[in-house]
mmCIF file of C-alpha atoms (C1' of nucleotides) in Angstrom:
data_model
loop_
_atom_site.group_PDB
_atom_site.id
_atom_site.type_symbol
_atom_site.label_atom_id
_atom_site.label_comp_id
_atom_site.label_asym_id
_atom_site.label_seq_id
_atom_site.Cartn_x
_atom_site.Cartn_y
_atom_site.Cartn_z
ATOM 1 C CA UNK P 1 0.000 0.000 0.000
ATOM 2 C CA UNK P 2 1.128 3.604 -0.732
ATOM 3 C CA UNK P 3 1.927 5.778 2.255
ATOM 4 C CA UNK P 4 -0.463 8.036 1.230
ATOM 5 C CA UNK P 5 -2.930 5.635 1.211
ATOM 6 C CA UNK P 6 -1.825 3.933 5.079
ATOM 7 C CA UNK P 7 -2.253 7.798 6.366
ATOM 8 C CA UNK P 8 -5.741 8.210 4.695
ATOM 9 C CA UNK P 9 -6.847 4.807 6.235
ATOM 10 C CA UNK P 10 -5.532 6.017 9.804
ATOM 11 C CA UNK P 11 -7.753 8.679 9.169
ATOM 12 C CA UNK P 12 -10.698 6.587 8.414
ATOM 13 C CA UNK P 13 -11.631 4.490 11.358
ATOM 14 C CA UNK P 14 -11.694 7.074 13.588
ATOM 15 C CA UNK P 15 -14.038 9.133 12.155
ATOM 16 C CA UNK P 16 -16.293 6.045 11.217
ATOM 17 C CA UNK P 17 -16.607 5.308 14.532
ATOM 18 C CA UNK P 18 -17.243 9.098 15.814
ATOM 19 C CA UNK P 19 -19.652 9.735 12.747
ATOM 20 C CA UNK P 20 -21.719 6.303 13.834
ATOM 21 C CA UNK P 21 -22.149 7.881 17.417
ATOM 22 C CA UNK P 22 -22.978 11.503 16.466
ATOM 23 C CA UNK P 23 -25.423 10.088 13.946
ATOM 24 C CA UNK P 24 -26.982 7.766 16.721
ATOM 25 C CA UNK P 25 -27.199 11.066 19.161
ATOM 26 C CA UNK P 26 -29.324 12.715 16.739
ATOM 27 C CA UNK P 27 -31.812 9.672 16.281
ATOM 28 C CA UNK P 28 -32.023 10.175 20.305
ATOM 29 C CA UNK P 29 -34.448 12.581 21.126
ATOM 30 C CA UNK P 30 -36.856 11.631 17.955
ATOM 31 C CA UNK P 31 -36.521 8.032 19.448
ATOM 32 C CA UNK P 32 -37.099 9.349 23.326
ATOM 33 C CA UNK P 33 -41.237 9.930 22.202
ATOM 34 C CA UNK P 34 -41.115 6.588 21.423
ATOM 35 C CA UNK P 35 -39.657 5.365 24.365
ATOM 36 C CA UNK P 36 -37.088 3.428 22.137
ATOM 37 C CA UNK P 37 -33.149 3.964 22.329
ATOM 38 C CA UNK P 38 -31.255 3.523 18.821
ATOM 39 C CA UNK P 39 -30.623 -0.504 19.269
ATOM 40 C CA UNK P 40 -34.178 -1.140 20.306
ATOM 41 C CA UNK P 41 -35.026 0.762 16.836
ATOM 42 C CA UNK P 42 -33.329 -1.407 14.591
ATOM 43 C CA UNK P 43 -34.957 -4.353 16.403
ATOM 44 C CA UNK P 44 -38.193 -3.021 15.865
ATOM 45 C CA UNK P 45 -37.199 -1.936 12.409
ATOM 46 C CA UNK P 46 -36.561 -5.759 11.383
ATOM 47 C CA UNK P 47 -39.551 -6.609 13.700
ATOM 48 C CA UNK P 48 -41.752 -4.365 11.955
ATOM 49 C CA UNK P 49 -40.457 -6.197 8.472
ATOM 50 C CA UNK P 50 -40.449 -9.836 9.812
ATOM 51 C CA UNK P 51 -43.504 -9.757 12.503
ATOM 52 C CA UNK P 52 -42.052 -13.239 13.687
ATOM 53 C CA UNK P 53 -38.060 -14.241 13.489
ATOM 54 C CA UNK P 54 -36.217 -15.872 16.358
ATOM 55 C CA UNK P 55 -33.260 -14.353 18.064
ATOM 56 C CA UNK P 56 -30.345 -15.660 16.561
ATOM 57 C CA UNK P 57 -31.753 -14.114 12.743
ATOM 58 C CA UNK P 58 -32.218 -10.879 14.497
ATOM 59 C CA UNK P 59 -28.705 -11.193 15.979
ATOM 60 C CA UNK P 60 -27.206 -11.877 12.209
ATOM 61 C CA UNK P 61 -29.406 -8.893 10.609
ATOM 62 C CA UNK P 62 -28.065 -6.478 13.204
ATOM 63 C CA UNK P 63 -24.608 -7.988 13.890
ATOM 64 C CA UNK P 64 -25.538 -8.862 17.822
ATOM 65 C CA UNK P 65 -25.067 -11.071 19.884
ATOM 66 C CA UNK P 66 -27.608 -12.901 22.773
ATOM 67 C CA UNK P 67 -25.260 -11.255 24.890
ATOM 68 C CA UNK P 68 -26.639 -8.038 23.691
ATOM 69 C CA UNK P 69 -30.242 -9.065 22.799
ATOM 70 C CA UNK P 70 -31.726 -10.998 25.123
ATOM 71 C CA UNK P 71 -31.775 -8.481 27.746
ATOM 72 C CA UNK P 72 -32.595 -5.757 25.460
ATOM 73 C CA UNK P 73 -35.975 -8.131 24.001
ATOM 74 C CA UNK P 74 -36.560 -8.572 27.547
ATOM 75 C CA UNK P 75 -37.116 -4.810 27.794
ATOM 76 C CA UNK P 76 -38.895 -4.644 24.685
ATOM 77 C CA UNK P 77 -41.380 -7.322 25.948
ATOM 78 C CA UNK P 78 -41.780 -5.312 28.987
ATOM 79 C CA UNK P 79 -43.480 -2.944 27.228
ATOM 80 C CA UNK P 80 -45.617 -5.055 25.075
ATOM 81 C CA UNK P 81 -43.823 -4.247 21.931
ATOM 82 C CA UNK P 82 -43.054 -7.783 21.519
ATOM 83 C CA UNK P 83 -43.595 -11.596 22.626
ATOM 84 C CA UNK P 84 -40.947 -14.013 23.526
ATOM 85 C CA UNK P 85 -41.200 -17.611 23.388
ATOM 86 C CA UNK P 86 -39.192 -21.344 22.664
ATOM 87 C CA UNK P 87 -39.405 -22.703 19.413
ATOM 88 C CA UNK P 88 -41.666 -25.978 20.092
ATOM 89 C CA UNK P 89 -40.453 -27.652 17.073
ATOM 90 C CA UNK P 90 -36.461 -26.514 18.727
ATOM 91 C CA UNK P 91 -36.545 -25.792 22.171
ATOM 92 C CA UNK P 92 -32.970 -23.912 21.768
ATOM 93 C CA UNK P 93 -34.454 -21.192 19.618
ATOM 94 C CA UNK P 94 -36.768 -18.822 20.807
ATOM 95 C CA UNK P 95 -39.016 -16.925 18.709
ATOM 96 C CA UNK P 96 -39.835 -13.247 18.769
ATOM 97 C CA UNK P 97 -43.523 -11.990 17.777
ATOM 98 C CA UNK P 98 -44.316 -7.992 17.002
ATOM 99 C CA UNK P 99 -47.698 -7.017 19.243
ATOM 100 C CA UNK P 100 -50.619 -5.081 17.679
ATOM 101 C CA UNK P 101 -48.597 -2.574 19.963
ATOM 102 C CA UNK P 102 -45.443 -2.909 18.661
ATOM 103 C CA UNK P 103 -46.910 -2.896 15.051
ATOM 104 C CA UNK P 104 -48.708 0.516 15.823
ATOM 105 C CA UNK P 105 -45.423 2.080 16.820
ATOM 106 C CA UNK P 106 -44.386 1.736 12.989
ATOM 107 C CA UNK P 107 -46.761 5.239 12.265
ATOM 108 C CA UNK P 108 -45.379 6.635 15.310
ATOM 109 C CA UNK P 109 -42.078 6.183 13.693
ATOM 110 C CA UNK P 110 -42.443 6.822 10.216
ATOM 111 C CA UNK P 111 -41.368 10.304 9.994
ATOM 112 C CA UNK P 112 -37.716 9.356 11.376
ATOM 113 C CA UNK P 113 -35.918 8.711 8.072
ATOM 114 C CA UNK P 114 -36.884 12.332 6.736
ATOM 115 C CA UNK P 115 -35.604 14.224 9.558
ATOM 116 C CA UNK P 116 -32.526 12.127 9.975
ATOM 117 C CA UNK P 117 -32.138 12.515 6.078
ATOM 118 C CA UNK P 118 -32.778 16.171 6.239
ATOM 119 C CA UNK P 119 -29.764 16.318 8.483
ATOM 120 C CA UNK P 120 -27.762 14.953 5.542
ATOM 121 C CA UNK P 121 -26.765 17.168 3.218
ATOM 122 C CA UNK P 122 -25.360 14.845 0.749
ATOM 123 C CA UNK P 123 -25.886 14.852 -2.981
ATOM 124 C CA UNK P 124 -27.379 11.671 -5.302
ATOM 125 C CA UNK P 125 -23.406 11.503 -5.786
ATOM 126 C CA UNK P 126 -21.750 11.275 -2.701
ATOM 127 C CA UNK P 127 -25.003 8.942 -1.487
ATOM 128 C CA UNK P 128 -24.333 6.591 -3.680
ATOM 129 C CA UNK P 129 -20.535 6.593 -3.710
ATOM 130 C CA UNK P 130 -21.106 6.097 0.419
ATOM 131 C CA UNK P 131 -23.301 3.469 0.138
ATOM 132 C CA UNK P 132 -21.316 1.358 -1.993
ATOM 133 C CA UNK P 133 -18.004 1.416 -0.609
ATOM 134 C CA UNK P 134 -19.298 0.865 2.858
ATOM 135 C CA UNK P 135 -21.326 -2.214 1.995
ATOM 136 C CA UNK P 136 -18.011 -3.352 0.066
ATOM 137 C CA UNK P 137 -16.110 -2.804 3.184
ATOM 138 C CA UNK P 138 -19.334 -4.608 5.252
ATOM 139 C CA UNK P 139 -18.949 -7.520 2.853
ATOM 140 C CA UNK P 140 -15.098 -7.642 3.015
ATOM 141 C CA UNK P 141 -14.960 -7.772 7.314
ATOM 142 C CA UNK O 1 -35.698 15.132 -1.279
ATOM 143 C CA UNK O 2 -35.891 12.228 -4.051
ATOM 144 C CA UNK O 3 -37.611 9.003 -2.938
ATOM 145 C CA UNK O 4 -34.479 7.156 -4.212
ATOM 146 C CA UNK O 5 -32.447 9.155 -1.793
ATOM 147 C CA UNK O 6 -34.242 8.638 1.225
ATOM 148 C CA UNK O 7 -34.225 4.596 0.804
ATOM 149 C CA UNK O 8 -30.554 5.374 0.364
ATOM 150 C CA UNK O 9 -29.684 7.442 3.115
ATOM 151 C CA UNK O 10 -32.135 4.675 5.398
ATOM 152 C CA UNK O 11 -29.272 2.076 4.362
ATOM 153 C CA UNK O 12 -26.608 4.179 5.571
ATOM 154 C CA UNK O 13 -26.986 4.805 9.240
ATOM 155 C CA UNK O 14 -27.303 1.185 9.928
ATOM 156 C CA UNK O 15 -24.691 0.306 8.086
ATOM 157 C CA UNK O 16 -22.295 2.841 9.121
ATOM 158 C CA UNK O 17 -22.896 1.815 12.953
ATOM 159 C CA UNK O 18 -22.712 -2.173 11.853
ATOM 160 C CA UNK O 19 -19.089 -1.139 9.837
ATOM 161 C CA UNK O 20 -17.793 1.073 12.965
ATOM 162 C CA UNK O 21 -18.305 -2.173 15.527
ATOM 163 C CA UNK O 22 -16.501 -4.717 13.067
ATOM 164 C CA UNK O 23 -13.531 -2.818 12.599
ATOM 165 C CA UNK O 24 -13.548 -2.495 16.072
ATOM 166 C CA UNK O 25 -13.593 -6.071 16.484
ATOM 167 C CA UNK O 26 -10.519 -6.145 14.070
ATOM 168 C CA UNK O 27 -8.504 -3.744 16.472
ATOM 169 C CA UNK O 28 -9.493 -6.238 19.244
ATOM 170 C CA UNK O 29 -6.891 -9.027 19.043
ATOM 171 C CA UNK O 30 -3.926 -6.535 18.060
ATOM 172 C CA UNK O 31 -4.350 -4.097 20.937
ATOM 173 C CA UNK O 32 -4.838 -7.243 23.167
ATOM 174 C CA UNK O 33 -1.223 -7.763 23.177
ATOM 175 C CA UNK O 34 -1.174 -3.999 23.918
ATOM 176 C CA UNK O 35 -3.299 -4.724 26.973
ATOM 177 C CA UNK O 36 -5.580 -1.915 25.546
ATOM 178 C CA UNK O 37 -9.141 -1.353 24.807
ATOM 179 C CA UNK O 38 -10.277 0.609 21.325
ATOM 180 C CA UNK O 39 -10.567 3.343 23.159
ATOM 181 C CA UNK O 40 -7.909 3.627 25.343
ATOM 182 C CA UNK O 41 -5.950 3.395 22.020
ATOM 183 C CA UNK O 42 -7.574 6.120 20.524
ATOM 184 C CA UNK O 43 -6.703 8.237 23.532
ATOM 185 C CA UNK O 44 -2.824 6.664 23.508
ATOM 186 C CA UNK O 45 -2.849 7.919 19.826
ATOM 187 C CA UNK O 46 -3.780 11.114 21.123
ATOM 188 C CA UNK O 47 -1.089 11.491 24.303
ATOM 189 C CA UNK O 48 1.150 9.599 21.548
ATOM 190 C CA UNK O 49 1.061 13.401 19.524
ATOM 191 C CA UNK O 50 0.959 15.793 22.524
ATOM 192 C CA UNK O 51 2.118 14.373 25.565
ATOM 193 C CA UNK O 52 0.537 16.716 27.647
ATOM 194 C CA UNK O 53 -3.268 17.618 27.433
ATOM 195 C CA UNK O 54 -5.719 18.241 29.578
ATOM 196 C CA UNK O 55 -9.250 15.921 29.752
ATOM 197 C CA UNK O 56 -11.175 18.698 27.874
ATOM 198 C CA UNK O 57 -9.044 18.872 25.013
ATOM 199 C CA UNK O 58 -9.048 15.211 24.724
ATOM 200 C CA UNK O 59 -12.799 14.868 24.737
ATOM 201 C CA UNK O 60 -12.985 17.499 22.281
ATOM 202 C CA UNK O 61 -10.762 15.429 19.689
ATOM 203 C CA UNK O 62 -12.273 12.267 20.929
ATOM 204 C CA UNK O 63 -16.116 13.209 20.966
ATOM 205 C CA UNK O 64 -16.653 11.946 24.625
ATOM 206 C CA UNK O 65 -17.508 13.632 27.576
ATOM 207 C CA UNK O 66 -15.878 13.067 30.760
ATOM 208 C CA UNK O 67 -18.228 10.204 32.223
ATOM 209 C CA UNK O 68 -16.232 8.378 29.975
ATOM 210 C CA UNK O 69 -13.031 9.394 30.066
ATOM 211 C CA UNK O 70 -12.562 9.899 34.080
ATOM 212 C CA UNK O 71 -12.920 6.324 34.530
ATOM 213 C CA UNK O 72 -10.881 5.182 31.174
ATOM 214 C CA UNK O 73 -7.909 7.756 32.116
ATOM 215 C CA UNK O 74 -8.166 6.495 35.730
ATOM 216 C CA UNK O 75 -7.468 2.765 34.475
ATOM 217 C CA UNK O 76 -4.451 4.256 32.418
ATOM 218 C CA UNK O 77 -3.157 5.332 34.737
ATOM 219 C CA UNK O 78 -3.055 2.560 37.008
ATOM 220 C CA UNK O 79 -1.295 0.857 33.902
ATOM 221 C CA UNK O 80 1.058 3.601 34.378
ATOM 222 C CA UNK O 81 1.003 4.535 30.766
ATOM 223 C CA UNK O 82 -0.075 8.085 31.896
ATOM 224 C CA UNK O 83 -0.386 10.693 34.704
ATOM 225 C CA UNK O 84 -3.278 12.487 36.191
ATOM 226 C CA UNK O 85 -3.427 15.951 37.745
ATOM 227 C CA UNK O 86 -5.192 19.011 38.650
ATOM 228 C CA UNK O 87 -3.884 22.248 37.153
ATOM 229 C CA UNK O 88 -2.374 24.293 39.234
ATOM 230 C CA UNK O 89 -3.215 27.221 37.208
ATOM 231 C CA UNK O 90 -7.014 25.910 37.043
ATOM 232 C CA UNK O 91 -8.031 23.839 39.621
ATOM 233 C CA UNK O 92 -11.191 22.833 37.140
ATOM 234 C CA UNK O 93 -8.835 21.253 35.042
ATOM 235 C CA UNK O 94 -6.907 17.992 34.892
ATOM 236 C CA UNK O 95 -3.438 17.715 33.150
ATOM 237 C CA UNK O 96 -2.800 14.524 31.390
ATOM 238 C CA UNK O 97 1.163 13.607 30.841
ATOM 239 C CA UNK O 98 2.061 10.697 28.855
ATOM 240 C CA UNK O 99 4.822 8.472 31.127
ATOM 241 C CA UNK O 100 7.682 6.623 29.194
ATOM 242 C CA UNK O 101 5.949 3.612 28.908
ATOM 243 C CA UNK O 102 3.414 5.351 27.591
ATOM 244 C CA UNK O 103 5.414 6.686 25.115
ATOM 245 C CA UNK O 104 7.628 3.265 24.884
ATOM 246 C CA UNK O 105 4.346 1.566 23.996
ATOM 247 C CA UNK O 106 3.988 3.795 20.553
ATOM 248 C CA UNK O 107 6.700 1.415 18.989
ATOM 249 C CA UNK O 108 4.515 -1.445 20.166
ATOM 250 C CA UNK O 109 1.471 0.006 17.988
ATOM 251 C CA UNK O 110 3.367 0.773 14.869
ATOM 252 C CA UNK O 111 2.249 -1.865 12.742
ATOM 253 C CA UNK O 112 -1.302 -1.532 13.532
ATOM 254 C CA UNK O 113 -2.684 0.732 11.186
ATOM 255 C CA UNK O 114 -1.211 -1.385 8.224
ATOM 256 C CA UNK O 115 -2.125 -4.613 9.902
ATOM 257 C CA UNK O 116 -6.064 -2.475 9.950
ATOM 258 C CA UNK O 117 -5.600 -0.916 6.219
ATOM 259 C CA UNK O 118 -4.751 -4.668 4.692
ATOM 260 C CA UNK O 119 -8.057 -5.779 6.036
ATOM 261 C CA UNK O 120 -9.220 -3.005 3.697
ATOM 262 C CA UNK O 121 -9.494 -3.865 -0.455
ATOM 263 C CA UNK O 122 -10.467 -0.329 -1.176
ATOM 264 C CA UNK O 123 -7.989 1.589 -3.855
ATOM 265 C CA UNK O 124 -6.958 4.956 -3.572
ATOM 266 C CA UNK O 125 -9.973 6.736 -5.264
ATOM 267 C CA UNK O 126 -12.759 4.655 -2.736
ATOM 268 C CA UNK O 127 -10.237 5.970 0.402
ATOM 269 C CA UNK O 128 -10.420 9.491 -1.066
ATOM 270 C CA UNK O 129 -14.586 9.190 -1.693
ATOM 271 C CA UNK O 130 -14.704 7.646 1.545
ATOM 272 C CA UNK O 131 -12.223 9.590 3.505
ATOM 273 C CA UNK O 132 -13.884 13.333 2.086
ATOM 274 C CA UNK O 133 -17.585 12.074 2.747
ATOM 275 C CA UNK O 134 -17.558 10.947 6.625
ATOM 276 C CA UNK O 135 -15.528 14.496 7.174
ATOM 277 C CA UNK O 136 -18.573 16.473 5.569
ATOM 278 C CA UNK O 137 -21.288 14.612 7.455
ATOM 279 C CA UNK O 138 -18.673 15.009 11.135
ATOM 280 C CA UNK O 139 -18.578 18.980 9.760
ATOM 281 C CA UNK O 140 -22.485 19.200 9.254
ATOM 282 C CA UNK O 141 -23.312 17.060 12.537
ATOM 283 C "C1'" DC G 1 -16.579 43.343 44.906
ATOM 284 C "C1'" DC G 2 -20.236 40.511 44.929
ATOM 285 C "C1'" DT G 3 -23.655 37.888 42.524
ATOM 286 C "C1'" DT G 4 -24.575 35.073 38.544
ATOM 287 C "C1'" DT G 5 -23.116 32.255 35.006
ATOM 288 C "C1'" DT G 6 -20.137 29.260 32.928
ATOM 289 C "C1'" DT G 7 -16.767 25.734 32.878
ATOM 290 C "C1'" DA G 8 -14.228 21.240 33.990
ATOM 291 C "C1'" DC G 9 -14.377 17.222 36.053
ATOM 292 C "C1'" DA G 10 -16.488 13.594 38.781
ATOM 293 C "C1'" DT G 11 -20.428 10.770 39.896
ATOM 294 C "C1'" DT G 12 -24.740 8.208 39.192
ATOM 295 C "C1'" DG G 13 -27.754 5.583 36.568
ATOM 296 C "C1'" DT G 14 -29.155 3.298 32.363
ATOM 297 C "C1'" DA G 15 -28.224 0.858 28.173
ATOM 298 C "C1'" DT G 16 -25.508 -1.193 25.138
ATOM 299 C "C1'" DA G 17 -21.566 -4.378 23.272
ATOM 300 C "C1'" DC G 18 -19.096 -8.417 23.430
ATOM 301 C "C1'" DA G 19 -15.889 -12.176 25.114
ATOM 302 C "C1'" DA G 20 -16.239 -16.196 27.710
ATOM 303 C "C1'" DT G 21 -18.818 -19.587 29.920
ATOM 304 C "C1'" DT G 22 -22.913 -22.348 30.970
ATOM 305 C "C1'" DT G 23 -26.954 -25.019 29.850
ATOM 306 C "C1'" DA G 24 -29.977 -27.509 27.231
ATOM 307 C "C1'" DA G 25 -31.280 -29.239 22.873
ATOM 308 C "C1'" DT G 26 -30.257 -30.854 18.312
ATOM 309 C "C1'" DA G 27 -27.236 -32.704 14.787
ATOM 310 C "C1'" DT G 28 -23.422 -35.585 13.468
ATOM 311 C "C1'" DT G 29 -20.814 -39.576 13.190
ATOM 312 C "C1'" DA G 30 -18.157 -43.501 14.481
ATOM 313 C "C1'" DT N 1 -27.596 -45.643 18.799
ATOM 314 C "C1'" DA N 2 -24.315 -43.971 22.003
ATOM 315 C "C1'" DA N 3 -20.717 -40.641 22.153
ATOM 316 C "C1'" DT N 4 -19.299 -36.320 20.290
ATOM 317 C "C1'" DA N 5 -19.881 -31.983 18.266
ATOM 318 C "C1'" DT N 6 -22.543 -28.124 17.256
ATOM 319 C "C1'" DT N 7 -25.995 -24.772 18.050
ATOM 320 C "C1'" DA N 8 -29.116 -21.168 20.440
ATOM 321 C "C1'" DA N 9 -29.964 -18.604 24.470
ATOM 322 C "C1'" DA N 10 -28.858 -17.063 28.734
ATOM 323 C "C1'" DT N 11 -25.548 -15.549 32.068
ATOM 324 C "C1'" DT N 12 -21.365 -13.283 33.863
ATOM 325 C "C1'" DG N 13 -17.976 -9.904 33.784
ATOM 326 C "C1'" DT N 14 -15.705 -5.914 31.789
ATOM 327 C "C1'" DA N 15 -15.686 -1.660 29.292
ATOM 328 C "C1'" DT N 16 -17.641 1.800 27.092
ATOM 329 C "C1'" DA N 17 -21.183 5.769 26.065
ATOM 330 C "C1'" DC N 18 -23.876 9.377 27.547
ATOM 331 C "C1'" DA N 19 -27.653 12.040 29.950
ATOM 332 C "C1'" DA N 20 -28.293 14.196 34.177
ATOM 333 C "C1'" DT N 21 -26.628 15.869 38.334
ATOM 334 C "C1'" DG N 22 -23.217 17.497 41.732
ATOM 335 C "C1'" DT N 23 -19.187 20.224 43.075
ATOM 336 C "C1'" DA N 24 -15.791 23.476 42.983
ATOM 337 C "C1'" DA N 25 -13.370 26.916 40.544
ATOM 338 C "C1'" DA N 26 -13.068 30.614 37.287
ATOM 339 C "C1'" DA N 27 -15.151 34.140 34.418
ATOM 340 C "C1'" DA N 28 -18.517 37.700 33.533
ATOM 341 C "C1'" DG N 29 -20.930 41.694 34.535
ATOM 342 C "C1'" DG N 30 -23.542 44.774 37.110
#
DNA sequence: CCTTTTTACATTGTATACAATTTAATATTA
DNA sequence: TAATATTAAATTGTATACAATGTAAAAAGG
């Protein structure tokens, strides 16, 4: 690799890693009417696509672990957002069910991706050219 | 904004925060040997360049507040790899000195970031795309 | 100069993340 | 099929993150 290159991609991580958590602060207080935090969102995101999926398909959509979920469904059950139960047909797997709750949240929630967006001043271009290189580099780890 | 570009930007945050935690993961096993945590490298990269700093300025560069540095700093320093104290000058503010093991430990890290940038099959024109788009949304944010 | 405001750090509480381990169930294979 | 290996969740332990609050010091401003 060039040097040029080695000092760009010492620049890179870092701000991947500051960008993800600024980004995630500004989903905070549209998520805080919902009563959601930024991880619970994406579960309800695939929940609100899937309606029923066990754990460990959530845990490969989102990249987490039990470690991570199970406590987190837990709280998400706690509010009747969602149902948890074993698999009868595999008693290791349990399955996750969306509520008629959990389901209504969807409207509440439907006017996130605009204002996040709006916060994005980014052209067709530069969308595009983000997109693709971080799914290449999503695909390549 | 287009239809086409709100879809778009919807794939982005997700990914962005899914792509920030796996290169994490890849630091993980070389900074183990360092006895270090991501972020206590980050902040060893920073006392690497200044040596002295106080906590302010570091969770200015670093984009955390002190709830997470007192107690990080406070565990480097029981590594001895830095020292802690108040500013005579200030009393509100705390002076961070790198030690010499601190500063031995740099020579330790050098072959990190091109151990990280092989994991990376980008060429120079994705690393420029990349490198000029995360430091426009970090500007706007 | 004294009151008010701001600033820097520490503390508390909540919520991830994830490695490592445990447990129980299922799949594999000798 | 009995022993072994693998798998899915849960649990445990450690380390962030960050909002909110507390505390003490410094700055501002009347």
């Amino acid at each position: 690799m060039k040097d040029d290159a080695l000092k760009l991609q010492n620049q890179l991580c870092f701000p991947l890693y500051a960008l993800s958590k600024e980004i995630i602060k500004k989903y905070t207080p549209l998520l805080d009417e919902l009563h959601l935090t930024y991880t619970q969102y994406l579960v309800m995101m695939v929940m609100w696509e899937k309606q029923t999926i066990n754990v460990k398909a959530i845990g490969d959509k989102l990249y987490l672990d039990s470690g991570t979920l199970t406590p987190l469904l837990k709280k998400l059950e706690v509010q009747r957002l969602i149902t948890r139960q074993r698999d009868t047909s595999d008693e290791r797997s349990v399955i996750i069910q969306i509520t008629e709750s959990g389901l209504a949240l969807k409207e509440k929630a439907s006017d996130i991706p605009a204002k996040i967006g709006s916060m994005f001043n980014l052209n067709e271009e530069e969308l595009i050219q983000l997109y693709t290189i971080i799914h290449k580099l999503l695909k390549q780890l």
